[in-house]
PDB file of C-alpha atoms in Angstrom:
ATOM      1  CA  UNK A   1     113.998-155.997 -68.981  1.00 49.00           C
ATOM      2  CA  UNK A   2     113.262-155.716 -65.187  1.00 51.00           C
ATOM      3  CA  UNK A   3     113.281-151.923 -65.346  1.00 65.00           C
ATOM      4  CA  UNK A   4     110.778-152.039 -68.222  1.00 57.00           C
ATOM      5  CA  UNK A   5     108.434-154.268 -66.167  1.00 48.00           C
ATOM      6  CA  UNK A   6     108.706-151.857 -63.200  1.00 59.00           C
ATOM      7  CA  UNK A   7     107.774-148.920 -65.435  1.00 70.00           C
ATOM      8  CA  UNK A   8     104.995-150.868 -66.994  1.00 68.00           C
ATOM      9  CA  UNK A   9     103.730-151.755 -63.590  1.00 83.00           C
ATOM     10  CA  UNK A  10     103.831-148.064 -62.502  1.00 82.00           C
ATOM     11  CA  UNK A  11     102.064-147.012 -65.655  1.00 85.00           C
ATOM     12  CA  UNK A  12      99.318-149.621 -65.024  1.00 86.00           C
ATOM     13  CA  UNK A  13      98.965-148.488 -61.448  1.00 85.00           C
ATOM     14  CA  UNK A  14      98.726-144.838 -62.517  1.00 88.00           C
ATOM     15  CA  UNK A  15      96.109-145.759 -65.160  1.00 89.00           C
ATOM     16  CA  UNK A  16      94.051-147.606 -62.571  1.00 87.00           C
ATOM     17  CA  UNK A  17      94.248-144.715 -60.152  1.00 89.00           C
ATOM     18  CA  UNK A  18      93.285-142.303 -62.992  1.00 92.00           C
ATOM     19  CA  UNK A  19      90.344-144.489 -63.906  1.00 93.00           C
ATOM     20  CA  UNK A  20      89.235-144.568 -60.247  1.00 91.00           C
ATOM     21  CA  UNK A  21      89.425-140.739 -60.114  1.00 95.00           C
ATOM     22  CA  UNK A  22      87.377-140.516 -63.243  1.00 96.00           C
ATOM     23  CA  UNK A  23      84.761-143.035 -61.866  1.00 95.00           C
ATOM     24  CA  UNK A  24      84.405-141.099 -58.646  1.00 94.00           C
ATOM     25  CA  UNK A  25      84.141-137.872 -60.574  1.00 93.00           C
ATOM     26  CA  UNK A  26      81.262-139.321 -62.613  1.00 94.00           C
ATOM     27  CA  UNK A  27      79.632-140.622 -59.466  1.00 92.00           C
ATOM     28  CA  UNK A  28      79.830-137.210 -57.918  1.00 88.00           C
ATOM     29  CA  UNK A  29      78.159-135.643 -61.014  1.00 88.00           C
ATOM     30  CA  UNK A  30      75.388-138.219 -61.025  1.00 90.00           C
ATOM     31  CA  UNK A  31      74.645-137.759 -57.314  1.00 88.00           C
ATOM     32  CA  UNK A  32      72.807-134.574 -58.188  1.00 81.00           C
ATOM     33  CA  UNK A  33      70.232-136.673 -59.938  1.00 84.00           C
ATOM     34  CA  UNK A  34      69.677-139.139 -57.095  1.00 82.00           C
ATOM     35  CA  UNK A  35      69.886-136.899 -54.052  1.00 78.00           C
ATOM     36  CA  UNK A  36      67.726-133.835 -53.716  1.00 76.00           C
ATOM     37  CA  UNK A  37      68.871-132.896 -50.231  1.00 75.00           C
ATOM     38  CA  UNK A  38      71.589-130.237 -50.244  1.00 83.00           C
ATOM     39  CA  UNK A  39      73.199-131.568 -47.042  1.00 86.00           C
ATOM     40  CA  UNK A  40      73.520-135.142 -48.434  1.00 85.00           C
ATOM     41  CA  UNK A  41      75.131-133.793 -51.594  1.00 88.00           C
ATOM     42  CA  UNK A  42      77.370-131.524 -49.565  1.00 89.00           C
ATOM     43  CA  UNK A  43      78.629-134.234 -47.236  1.00 91.00           C
ATOM     44  CA  UNK A  44      79.056-136.794 -50.124  1.00 90.00           C
ATOM     45  CA  UNK A  45      80.854-134.157 -52.218  1.00 90.00           C
ATOM     46  CA  UNK A  46      83.292-133.381 -49.368  1.00 93.00           C
ATOM     47  CA  UNK A  47      83.993-137.042 -48.777  1.00 94.00           C
ATOM     48  CA  UNK A  48      84.691-137.503 -52.492  1.00 94.00           C
ATOM     49  CA  UNK A  49      86.842-134.411 -52.510  1.00 93.00           C
ATOM     50  CA  UNK A  50      88.950-135.720 -49.647  1.00 94.00           C
ATOM     51  CA  UNK A  51      89.204-139.171 -51.183  1.00 94.00           C
ATOM     52  CA  UNK A  52      90.276-137.873 -54.604  1.00 95.00           C
ATOM     53  CA  UNK A  53      92.727-135.518 -52.976  1.00 94.00           C
ATOM     54  CA  UNK A  54      94.314-138.357 -50.978  1.00 92.00           C
ATOM     55  CA  UNK A  55      94.594-140.464 -54.116  1.00 91.00           C
ATOM     56  CA  UNK A  56      96.388-137.656 -55.931  1.00 93.00           C
ATOM     57  CA  UNK A  57      98.659-137.051 -52.876  1.00 92.00           C
ATOM     58  CA  UNK A  58      99.584-140.730 -52.521  1.00 88.00           C
ATOM     59  CA  UNK A  59     100.001-141.848 -56.133  1.00 86.00           C
ATOM     60  CA  UNK A  60     100.656-138.870 -58.430  1.00 89.00           C
ATOM     61  CA  UNK A  61     102.564-136.651 -55.981  1.00 90.00           C
ATOM     62  CA  UNK A  62     104.364-139.819 -54.708  1.00 87.00           C
ATOM     63  CA  UNK A  63     104.050-138.774 -51.077  1.00 88.00           C
ATOM     64  CA  UNK A  64     102.996-142.158 -49.668  1.00 84.00           C
ATOM     65  CA  UNK A  65     106.652-143.078 -48.832  1.00 86.00           C
ATOM     66  CA  UNK A  66     107.964-139.708 -47.548  1.00 90.00           C
ATOM     67  CA  UNK A  67     108.175-138.526 -43.984  1.00 90.00           C
ATOM     68  CA  UNK A  68     104.875-138.781 -42.095  1.00 90.00           C
ATOM     69  CA  UNK A  69     104.676-135.052 -41.354  1.00 91.00           C
ATOM     70  CA  UNK A  70     104.745-134.101 -45.079  1.00 90.00           C
ATOM     71  CA  UNK A  71     102.002-136.540 -45.928  1.00 89.00           C
ATOM     72  CA  UNK A  72      99.908-135.401 -42.975  1.00 91.00           C
ATOM     73  CA  UNK A  73     100.360-131.828 -44.026  1.00 92.00           C
ATOM     74  CA  UNK A  74      98.987-132.544 -47.454  1.00 91.00           C
ATOM     75  CA  UNK A  75      96.182-134.664 -46.053  1.00 91.00           C
ATOM     76  CA  UNK A  76      95.254-131.789 -43.730  1.00 94.00           C
ATOM     77  CA  UNK A  77      95.103-129.558 -46.836  1.00 93.00           C
ATOM     78  CA  UNK A  78      92.319-131.830 -48.306  1.00 92.00           C
ATOM     79  CA  UNK A  79      90.464-131.612 -45.041  1.00 94.00           C
ATOM     80  CA  UNK A  80      90.852-127.774 -44.919  1.00 95.00           C
ATOM     81  CA  UNK A  81      89.503-127.477 -48.421  1.00 94.00           C
ATOM     82  CA  UNK A  82      86.528-129.660 -47.536  1.00 93.00           C
ATOM     83  CA  UNK A  83      85.913-127.528 -44.484  1.00 95.00           C
ATOM     84  CA  UNK A  84      85.944-124.397 -46.721  1.00 95.00           C
ATOM     85  CA  UNK A  85      83.394-126.073 -49.029  1.00 93.00           C
ATOM     86  CA  UNK A  86      81.136-126.689 -46.081  1.00 93.00           C
ATOM     87  CA  UNK A  87      81.645-123.213 -44.786  1.00 95.00           C
ATOM     88  CA  UNK A  88      80.768-121.696 -48.179  1.00 93.00           C
ATOM     89  CA  UNK A  89      77.582-123.774 -48.272  1.00 91.00           C
ATOM     90  CA  UNK A  90      76.575-122.713 -44.769  1.00 91.00           C
ATOM     91  CA  UNK A  91      77.314-119.079 -45.641  1.00 92.00           C
ATOM     92  CA  UNK A  92      75.116-119.372 -48.706  1.00 88.00           C
ATOM     93  CA  UNK A  93      72.270-120.736 -46.584  1.00 82.00           C
ATOM     94  CA  UNK A  94      72.065-117.632 -44.481  1.00 74.00           C
TER      95      UNK A  94
END
């Protein structure tokens, strides 16, 4: 019975994380309606990208309890992808 409750708790946690990811995705889509500035959209999109990536790394890849260097490596990956998004935007401006 205890194992069932632990699994149920993990499923509930995963469901809440998934719902948070969906809500933030919808927020990112709706931002294009409210913000007309490309820079504001860019920065907000990069922040959302990093936030969502960190949620996936921590909860779905189960890296929140591993050695710190592995978690930092994956977190750096989110930041690098965000930097590439910014770079692509800036290259498109020129």
